[in-house]
Amino acid sequence: MNCWIILAAAFASAWVFDSGVEYFSFDMKLKWYFPSDNEVEFELWIPKRYEASFGWAGIAIQDISEARDNFHADYFIGLMSDGLMTDRYAEINGFSLEDVDQGCTNDIESWRRYEPNSVIFCWKRKLITGDKCDVELVRDKPYMVKWALGPVIDGAIEQHSMRHMGLEYLVLSDLYLDNNEDERQTYGPWYNKHPNDLKWKNQLGSPFGPENFRVRNPGNN
C-alpha cells in the first residue's frame, strides 16, 4: 500500500512540476504551469536574502508586438512583507494602479511559499479573463517580460533603480526552458525542449531577425 502511495505521489509531482522557466539576473527566475486548459500559475523565485534588502518585487507581461520602451502591460507587484501579488495594469511608464482602482476586477489568486534559499511569490489567473485591464495570455505564444525589485518607504511602493530591473523574452509553454543567453536585455536564442511543438512558430514567425533568433535542439550547444 505504501509503495502505491509513493508511486502515485511521484507521478503527481512529475506532472505538476512540468513547467516553463525563464532565468533573471540576481539569481531570480520565473516559472509557470498550466493547472487546467484555461489557467496559468506563475512562480517568481527570489533569493531569501532579498526580503531584507528590498520592499517589493514585480513582473510585467507584454505582448511580443510591443516595443521595449512601451509600458502597456499586465503588472503584478507583491510586497516582501506578505509575498502576495496584486493585479495591476498600465499603458504608460509610471506607477501601475491596481485593476480594482481602474474600474476593473482582481483576476488573480496569490500566495507565498518558501524553499530553503528562496521566497516564492505565486499567483494564478485565467489565460483569458475578459477584463479590459488584463493582457490576454495564449499558450505557446511568445511574450516580453519585465521584472524589478524596489523599495517601500513609509508603506508606499517607490520606484526601482535602473540596476534592479530587466527585460526578457519567453514562450508561454511548459516545454520552454531558458538557456540564459538573453540576460540583461540582450537578445539571444530561445531554447525549448521540443521546438516543433510550438504553434507560434508557424502562426507568427520570428519576432526578431534571424541573427537574433533561433530555436535549438537541447542536445546542441
PDB file of C-alpha atoms in Angstrom, residues 9-221:
ATOM      1  CA  ALA A   9       2.971  10.926  -5.333  1.00  0.00           C
ATOM      2  CA  ALA A  10       5.970  10.649  -7.657  1.00  0.00           C
ATOM      3  CA  PHE A  11       3.707  10.581 -10.714  1.00  0.00           C
ATOM      4  CA  ALA A  12       1.725  13.584  -9.466  1.00  0.00           C
ATOM      5  CA  SER A  13       4.916  15.559  -8.823  1.00  0.00           C
ATOM      6  CA  ALA A  14       6.251  14.783 -12.292  1.00  0.00           C
ATOM      7  CA  TRP A  15       3.018  16.047 -13.834  1.00  0.00           C
ATOM      8  CA  VAL A  16       2.510  19.134 -11.685  1.00  0.00           C
ATOM      9  CA  PHE A  17       6.069  20.371 -11.957  1.00  0.00           C
ATOM     10  CA  ASP A  18       6.416  20.128 -15.735  1.00  0.00           C
ATOM     11  CA  SER A  19       6.951  23.842 -16.135  1.00  0.00           C
ATOM     12  CA  GLY A  20       8.436  26.562 -18.259  1.00  0.00           C
ATOM     13  CA  VAL A  21      11.218  28.643 -16.757  1.00  0.00           C
ATOM     14  CA  GLU A  22      12.896  31.977 -17.530  1.00  0.00           C
ATOM     15  CA  TYR A  23      16.041  32.982 -15.618  1.00  0.00           C
ATOM     16  CA  PHE A  24      16.521  36.577 -14.484  1.00  0.00           C
ATOM     17  CA  SER A  25      19.552  38.384 -13.151  1.00  0.00           C
ATOM     18  CA  PHE A  26      20.334  38.405  -9.418  1.00  0.00           C
ATOM     19  CA  ASP A  27      19.599  34.688  -9.099  1.00  0.00           C
ATOM     20  CA  MET A  28      15.868  35.073  -9.716  1.00  0.00           C
ATOM     21  CA  LYS A  29      13.653  33.057 -12.025  1.00  0.00           C
ATOM     22  CA  LEU A  30      10.071  32.914 -13.251  1.00  0.00           C
ATOM     23  CA  LYS A  31       8.340  29.543 -13.569  1.00  0.00           C
ATOM     24  CA  TRP A  32       4.877  28.756 -14.887  1.00  0.00           C
ATOM     25  CA  TYR A  33       2.487  25.813 -15.031  1.00  0.00           C
ATOM     26  CA  PHE A  34      -0.899  25.124 -16.546  1.00  0.00           C
ATOM     27  CA  PRO A  35      -3.135  23.587 -13.856  1.00  0.00           C
ATOM     28  CA  SER A  36      -6.007  23.458 -16.369  1.00  0.00           C
ATOM     29  CA  ASP A  37      -6.656  24.226 -20.025  1.00  0.00           C
ATOM     30  CA  ASN A  38      -7.661  27.824 -19.291  1.00  0.00           C
ATOM     31  CA  GLU A  39      -5.423  28.711 -16.324  1.00  0.00           C
ATOM     32  CA  VAL A  40      -1.774  29.579 -15.752  1.00  0.00           C
ATOM     33  CA  GLU A  41       0.110  29.620 -12.475  1.00  0.00           C
ATOM     34  CA  PHE A  42       3.272  31.714 -12.072  1.00  0.00           C
ATOM     35  CA  GLU A  43       6.056  31.500  -9.517  1.00  0.00           C
ATOM     36  CA  LEU A  44       8.601  34.269  -9.036  1.00  0.00           C
ATOM     37  CA  TRP A  45      11.587  32.741  -7.223  1.00  0.00           C
ATOM     38  CA  ILE A  46      13.582  35.324  -5.246  1.00  0.00           C
ATOM     39  CA  PRO A  47      16.663  34.689  -3.073  1.00  0.00           C
ATOM     40  CA  LYS A  48      15.522  34.783   0.547  1.00  0.00           C
ATOM     41  CA  ARG A  49      18.222  37.310   1.435  1.00  0.00           C
ATOM     42  CA  TYR A  50      16.402  39.919  -0.686  1.00  0.00           C
ATOM     43  CA  GLU A  51      13.492  40.024   1.751  1.00  0.00           C
ATOM     44  CA  ALA A  52      15.586  42.304   3.948  1.00  0.00           C
ATOM     45  CA  SER A  53      17.118  44.296   1.071  1.00  0.00           C
ATOM     46  CA  PHE A  54      14.009  45.230  -0.930  1.00  0.00           C
ATOM     47  CA  GLY A  55      10.432  46.191  -0.193  1.00  0.00           C
ATOM     48  CA  TRP A  56       8.716  44.784  -3.283  1.00  0.00           C
ATOM     49  CA  ALA A  57       9.140  42.616  -6.378  1.00  0.00           C
ATOM     50  CA  GLY A  58       7.225  42.908  -9.608  1.00  0.00           C
ATOM     51  CA  ILE A  59       6.630  41.408 -13.045  1.00  0.00           C
ATOM     52  CA  ALA A  60       5.132  42.978 -16.183  1.00  0.00           C
ATOM     53  CA  ILE A  61       3.878  40.832 -19.059  1.00  0.00           C
ATOM     54  CA  GLN A  62       3.531  42.407 -22.506  1.00  0.00           C
ATOM     55  CA  ASP A  63       2.534  41.289 -25.951  1.00  0.00           C
ATOM     56  CA  ILE A  64       5.564  40.498 -28.099  1.00  0.00           C
ATOM     57  CA  SER A  65       4.470  43.109 -30.642  1.00  0.00           C
ATOM     58  CA  GLU A  66       5.019  45.926 -28.126  1.00  0.00           C
ATOM     59  CA  ALA A  67       8.213  47.981 -28.295  1.00  0.00           C
ATOM     60  CA  ARG A  68      10.668  47.500 -25.458  1.00  0.00           C
ATOM     61  CA  ASP A  69      10.167  51.119 -24.325  1.00  0.00           C
ATOM     62  CA  ASN A  70       6.381  50.690 -24.337  1.00  0.00           C
ATOM     63  CA  PHE A  71       4.765  50.070 -20.953  1.00  0.00           C
ATOM     64  CA  HIS A  72       1.324  48.776 -21.957  1.00  0.00           C
ATOM     65  CA  ALA A  73       1.294  45.667 -19.788  1.00  0.00           C
ATOM     66  CA  ASP A  74      -0.196  43.499 -17.097  1.00  0.00           C
ATOM     67  CA  TYR A  75       1.676  44.239 -13.860  1.00  0.00           C
ATOM     68  CA  PHE A  76       1.966  42.009 -10.819  1.00  0.00           C
ATOM     69  CA  ILE A  77       3.574  43.583  -7.739  1.00  0.00           C
ATOM     70  CA  GLY A  78       3.980  41.988  -4.326  1.00  0.00           C
ATOM     71  CA  LEU A  79       5.355  43.294  -1.046  1.00  0.00           C
ATOM     72  CA  MET A  80       8.191  41.419   0.616  1.00  0.00           C
ATOM     73  CA  SER A  81       6.244  41.740   3.866  1.00  0.00           C
ATOM     74  CA  ASP A  82       3.449  39.419   2.733  1.00  0.00           C
ATOM     75  CA  GLY A  83       4.511  37.968  -0.652  1.00  0.00           C
ATOM     76  CA  LEU A  84       1.067  38.487  -2.193  1.00  0.00           C
ATOM     77  CA  MET A  85       0.955  39.695  -5.785  1.00  0.00           C
ATOM     78  CA  THR A  86      -1.540  42.417  -6.739  1.00  0.00           C
ATOM     79  CA  ASP A  87      -3.275  42.562 -10.126  1.00  0.00           C
ATOM     80  CA  ARG A  88      -2.354  45.827 -11.880  1.00  0.00           C
ATOM     81  CA  TYR A  89      -2.442  47.478 -15.301  1.00  0.00           C
ATOM     82  CA  ALA A  90      -0.848  50.468 -17.021  1.00  0.00           C
ATOM     83  CA  GLU A  91      -0.402  51.842 -20.521  1.00  0.00           C
ATOM     84  CA  ILE A  92       2.368  54.350 -19.783  1.00  0.00           C
ATOM     85  CA  ASN A  93       5.568  54.369 -17.746  1.00  0.00           C
ATOM     86  CA  GLY A  94       4.966  55.099 -14.096  1.00  0.00           C
ATOM     87  CA  PHE A  95       3.130  53.641 -11.143  1.00  0.00           C
ATOM     88  CA  SER A  96       0.680  50.924 -12.145  1.00  0.00           C
ATOM     89  CA  LEU A  97      -2.654  51.079 -10.328  1.00  0.00           C
ATOM     90  CA  GLU A  98      -4.475  48.004  -9.144  1.00  0.00           C
ATOM     91  CA  ASP A  99      -7.157  46.792 -11.534  1.00  0.00           C
ATOM     92  CA  VAL A 100      -9.892  47.338  -8.935  1.00  0.00           C
ATOM     93  CA  ASP A 101      -8.931  51.032  -8.747  1.00  0.00           C
ATOM     94  CA  GLN A 102      -9.443  51.390 -12.504  1.00  0.00           C
ATOM     95  CA  GLY A 103     -12.970  50.035 -12.722  1.00  0.00           C
ATOM     96  CA  CYS A 104     -11.725  46.513 -13.477  1.00  0.00           C
ATOM     97  CA  THR A 105     -11.566  43.322 -11.429  1.00  0.00           C
ATOM     98  CA  ASN A 106      -8.949  41.411  -9.486  1.00  0.00           C
ATOM     99  CA  ASP A 107      -8.439  38.235 -11.516  1.00  0.00           C
ATOM    100  CA  ILE A 108      -5.620  36.548  -9.635  1.00  0.00           C
ATOM    101  CA  GLU A 109      -5.212  34.291  -6.642  1.00  0.00           C
ATOM    102  CA  SER A 110      -1.940  34.889  -4.823  1.00  0.00           C
ATOM    103  CA  TRP A 111       0.055  33.196  -2.079  1.00  0.00           C
ATOM    104  CA  ARG A 112       3.621  32.824  -0.869  1.00  0.00           C
ATOM    105  CA  ARG A 113       5.733  29.789  -0.095  1.00  0.00           C
ATOM    106  CA  TYR A 114       9.345  29.122   0.844  1.00  0.00           C
ATOM    107  CA  GLU A 115      12.129  26.841  -0.250  1.00  0.00           C
ATOM    108  CA  PRO A 116      15.403  26.609   1.744  1.00  0.00           C
ATOM    109  CA  ASN A 117      17.058  29.558  -0.040  1.00  0.00           C
ATOM    110  CA  SER A 118      14.128  31.204  -1.808  1.00  0.00           C
ATOM    111  CA  VAL A 119      10.921  33.068  -1.171  1.00  0.00           C
ATOM    112  CA  ILE A 120       8.407  32.307  -3.926  1.00  0.00           C
ATOM    113  CA  PHE A 121       5.637  34.691  -4.939  1.00  0.00           C
ATOM    114  CA  CYS A 122       2.865  32.587  -6.506  1.00  0.00           C
ATOM    115  CA  TRP A 123      -0.180  33.714  -8.430  1.00  0.00           C
ATOM    116  CA  LYS A 124      -2.775  32.119 -10.684  1.00  0.00           C
ATOM    117  CA  ARG A 125      -5.177  33.561 -13.267  1.00  0.00           C
ATOM    118  CA  LYS A 126      -7.219  32.542 -16.257  1.00  0.00           C
ATOM    119  CA  LEU A 127      -5.366  32.801 -19.551  1.00  0.00           C
ATOM    120  CA  ILE A 128      -8.130  34.998 -20.955  1.00  0.00           C
ATOM    121  CA  THR A 129     -10.029  36.809 -18.204  1.00  0.00           C
ATOM    122  CA  GLY A 130     -12.245  39.103 -20.286  1.00  0.00           C
ATOM    123  CA  ASP A 131     -11.069  42.020 -18.134  1.00  0.00           C
ATOM    124  CA  LYS A 132     -10.061  45.129 -20.101  1.00  0.00           C
ATOM    125  CA  CYS A 133      -7.205  45.615 -17.625  1.00  0.00           C
ATOM    126  CA  ASP A 134      -5.621  42.229 -18.388  1.00  0.00           C
ATOM    127  CA  VAL A 135      -3.358  41.192 -21.240  1.00  0.00           C
ATOM    128  CA  GLU A 136      -4.683  38.049 -22.913  1.00  0.00           C
ATOM    129  CA  LEU A 137      -2.358  35.091 -22.455  1.00  0.00           C
ATOM    130  CA  VAL A 138      -2.137  32.307 -25.031  1.00  0.00           C
ATOM    131  CA  ARG A 139      -0.280  29.054 -24.565  1.00  0.00           C
ATOM    132  CA  ASP A 140       2.760  28.528 -26.810  1.00  0.00           C
ATOM    133  CA  LYS A 141       2.942  32.230 -27.676  1.00  0.00           C
ATOM    134  CA  PRO A 142       5.984  34.464 -27.057  1.00  0.00           C
ATOM    135  CA  TYR A 143       5.803  37.364 -24.604  1.00  0.00           C
ATOM    136  CA  MET A 144       8.043  40.098 -23.297  1.00  0.00           C
ATOM    137  CA  VAL A 145       8.527  40.098 -19.535  1.00  0.00           C
ATOM    138  CA  LYS A 146       9.969  42.884 -17.398  1.00  0.00           C
ATOM    139  CA  TRP A 147      10.977  42.406 -13.779  1.00  0.00           C
ATOM    140  CA  ALA A 148      12.052  44.748 -10.997  1.00  0.00           C
ATOM    141  CA  LEU A 149      12.953  44.940  -7.327  1.00  0.00           C
ATOM    142  CA  GLY A 150      12.344  48.146  -5.408  1.00  0.00           C
ATOM    143  CA  PRO A 151      11.963  49.849  -2.039  1.00  0.00           C
ATOM    144  CA  VAL A 152       8.974  50.529   0.165  1.00  0.00           C
ATOM    145  CA  ILE A 153       9.259  53.816   2.076  1.00  0.00           C
ATOM    146  CA  ASP A 154       6.760  54.718   4.797  1.00  0.00           C
ATOM    147  CA  GLY A 155       4.469  51.989   3.498  1.00  0.00           C
ATOM    148  CA  ALA A 156       4.486  53.272  -0.095  1.00  0.00           C
ATOM    149  CA  ILE A 157       5.858  51.429  -3.139  1.00  0.00           C
ATOM    150  CA  GLU A 158       8.668  53.555  -4.572  1.00  0.00           C
ATOM    151  CA  GLN A 159      10.392  53.420  -7.954  1.00  0.00           C
ATOM    152  CA  HIS A 160      13.037  50.792  -8.614  1.00  0.00           C
ATOM    153  CA  SER A 161      16.583  51.676  -9.660  1.00  0.00           C
ATOM    154  CA  MET A 162      17.893  51.054 -13.165  1.00  0.00           C
ATOM    155  CA  ARG A 163      20.199  48.385 -11.759  1.00  0.00           C
ATOM    156  CA  HIS A 164      17.481  46.229 -10.236  1.00  0.00           C
ATOM    157  CA  MET A 165      15.332  45.707 -13.305  1.00  0.00           C
ATOM    158  CA  GLY A 166      15.491  43.726 -16.520  1.00  0.00           C
ATOM    159  CA  LEU A 167      13.719  42.586 -19.651  1.00  0.00           C
ATOM    160  CA  GLU A 168      13.415  39.098 -21.109  1.00  0.00           C
ATOM    161  CA  TYR A 169      11.595  37.239 -23.858  1.00  0.00           C
ATOM    162  CA  LEU A 170       9.948  33.878 -23.265  1.00  0.00           C
ATOM    163  CA  VAL A 171       7.479  31.445 -24.783  1.00  0.00           C
ATOM    164  CA  LEU A 172       4.480  30.691 -22.566  1.00  0.00           C
ATOM    165  CA  SER A 173       4.829  26.944 -22.921  1.00  0.00           C
ATOM    166  CA  ASP A 174       5.501  24.254 -20.346  1.00  0.00           C
ATOM    167  CA  LEU A 175       8.083  22.952 -22.835  1.00  0.00           C
ATOM    168  CA  TYR A 176      10.092  26.181 -22.746  1.00  0.00           C
ATOM    169  CA  LEU A 177      13.446  26.323 -20.965  1.00  0.00           C
ATOM    170  CA  ASP A 178      15.560  29.477 -20.994  1.00  0.00           C
ATOM    171  CA  ASN A 179      19.250  28.890 -21.678  1.00  0.00           C
ATOM    172  CA  ASN A 180      20.105  32.206 -20.019  1.00  0.00           C
ATOM    173  CA  GLU A 181      21.678  33.840 -23.096  1.00  0.00           C
ATOM    174  CA  ASP A 182      19.232  36.773 -23.248  1.00  0.00           C
ATOM    175  CA  GLU A 183      20.068  38.197 -19.826  1.00  0.00           C
ATOM    176  CA  ARG A 184      20.263  41.935 -19.162  1.00  0.00           C
ATOM    177  CA  GLN A 185      18.201  42.944 -22.200  1.00  0.00           C
ATOM    178  CA  THR A 186      20.482  41.293 -24.770  1.00  0.00           C
ATOM    179  CA  TYR A 187      18.796  39.280 -27.497  1.00  0.00           C
ATOM    180  CA  GLY A 188      19.669  35.629 -27.571  1.00  0.00           C
ATOM    181  CA  PRO A 189      18.363  32.263 -28.738  1.00  0.00           C
ATOM    182  CA  TRP A 190      15.173  30.848 -27.317  1.00  0.00           C
ATOM    183  CA  TYR A 191      15.718  27.307 -26.173  1.00  0.00           C
ATOM    184  CA  ASN A 192      12.971  24.770 -25.599  1.00  0.00           C
ATOM    185  CA  LYS A 193      12.702  21.031 -25.165  1.00  0.00           C
ATOM    186  CA  HIS A 194      10.549  20.261 -28.203  1.00  0.00           C
ATOM    187  CA  PRO A 195      10.948  23.006 -30.857  1.00  0.00           C
ATOM    188  CA  ASN A 196       8.473  21.509 -33.332  1.00  0.00           C
ATOM    189  CA  ASP A 197       5.660  21.537 -30.767  1.00  0.00           C
ATOM    190  CA  LEU A 198       5.442  25.323 -30.576  1.00  0.00           C
ATOM    191  CA  LYS A 199       2.401  26.537 -32.514  1.00  0.00           C
ATOM    192  CA  TRP A 200       3.518  30.155 -32.652  1.00  0.00           C
ATOM    193  CA  LYS A 201       6.459  29.287 -34.953  1.00  0.00           C
ATOM    194  CA  ASN A 202       4.054  28.783 -37.853  1.00  0.00           C
ATOM    195  CA  GLN A 203       1.451  31.317 -36.751  1.00  0.00           C
ATOM    196  CA  LEU A 204       3.682  34.299 -36.022  1.00  0.00           C
ATOM    197  CA  GLY A 205       7.097  33.594 -37.445  1.00  0.00           C
ATOM    198  CA  SER A 206      10.179  35.044 -35.805  1.00  0.00           C
ATOM    199  CA  PRO A 207       9.619  38.267 -33.843  1.00  0.00           C
ATOM    200  CA  PHE A 208      13.264  39.195 -34.490  1.00  0.00           C
ATOM    201  CA  GLY A 209      15.665  38.922 -37.369  1.00  0.00           C
ATOM    202  CA  PRO A 210      17.435  35.578 -37.930  1.00  0.00           C
ATOM    203  CA  GLU A 211      20.628  36.969 -36.448  1.00  0.00           C
ATOM    204  CA  ASN A 212      18.841  37.429 -33.108  1.00  0.00           C
ATOM    205  CA  PHE A 213      16.526  34.472 -33.003  1.00  0.00           C
ATOM    206  CA  ARG A 214      16.856  30.723 -33.303  1.00  0.00           C
ATOM    207  CA  VAL A 215      15.354  27.661 -31.708  1.00  0.00           C
ATOM    208  CA  ARG A 216      17.842  24.965 -30.841  1.00  0.00           C
ATOM    209  CA  ASN A 217      17.737  21.317 -30.034  1.00  0.00           C
ATOM    210  CA  PRO A 218      18.610  20.611 -26.382  1.00  0.00           C
ATOM    211  CA  GLY A 219      21.499  18.415 -27.498  1.00  0.00           C
ATOM    212  CA  ASN A 220      23.168  21.226 -29.448  1.00  0.00           C
ATOM    213  CA  ASN A 221      25.395  23.686 -27.600  1.00  0.00           C
TER     214      ASN A 221
END
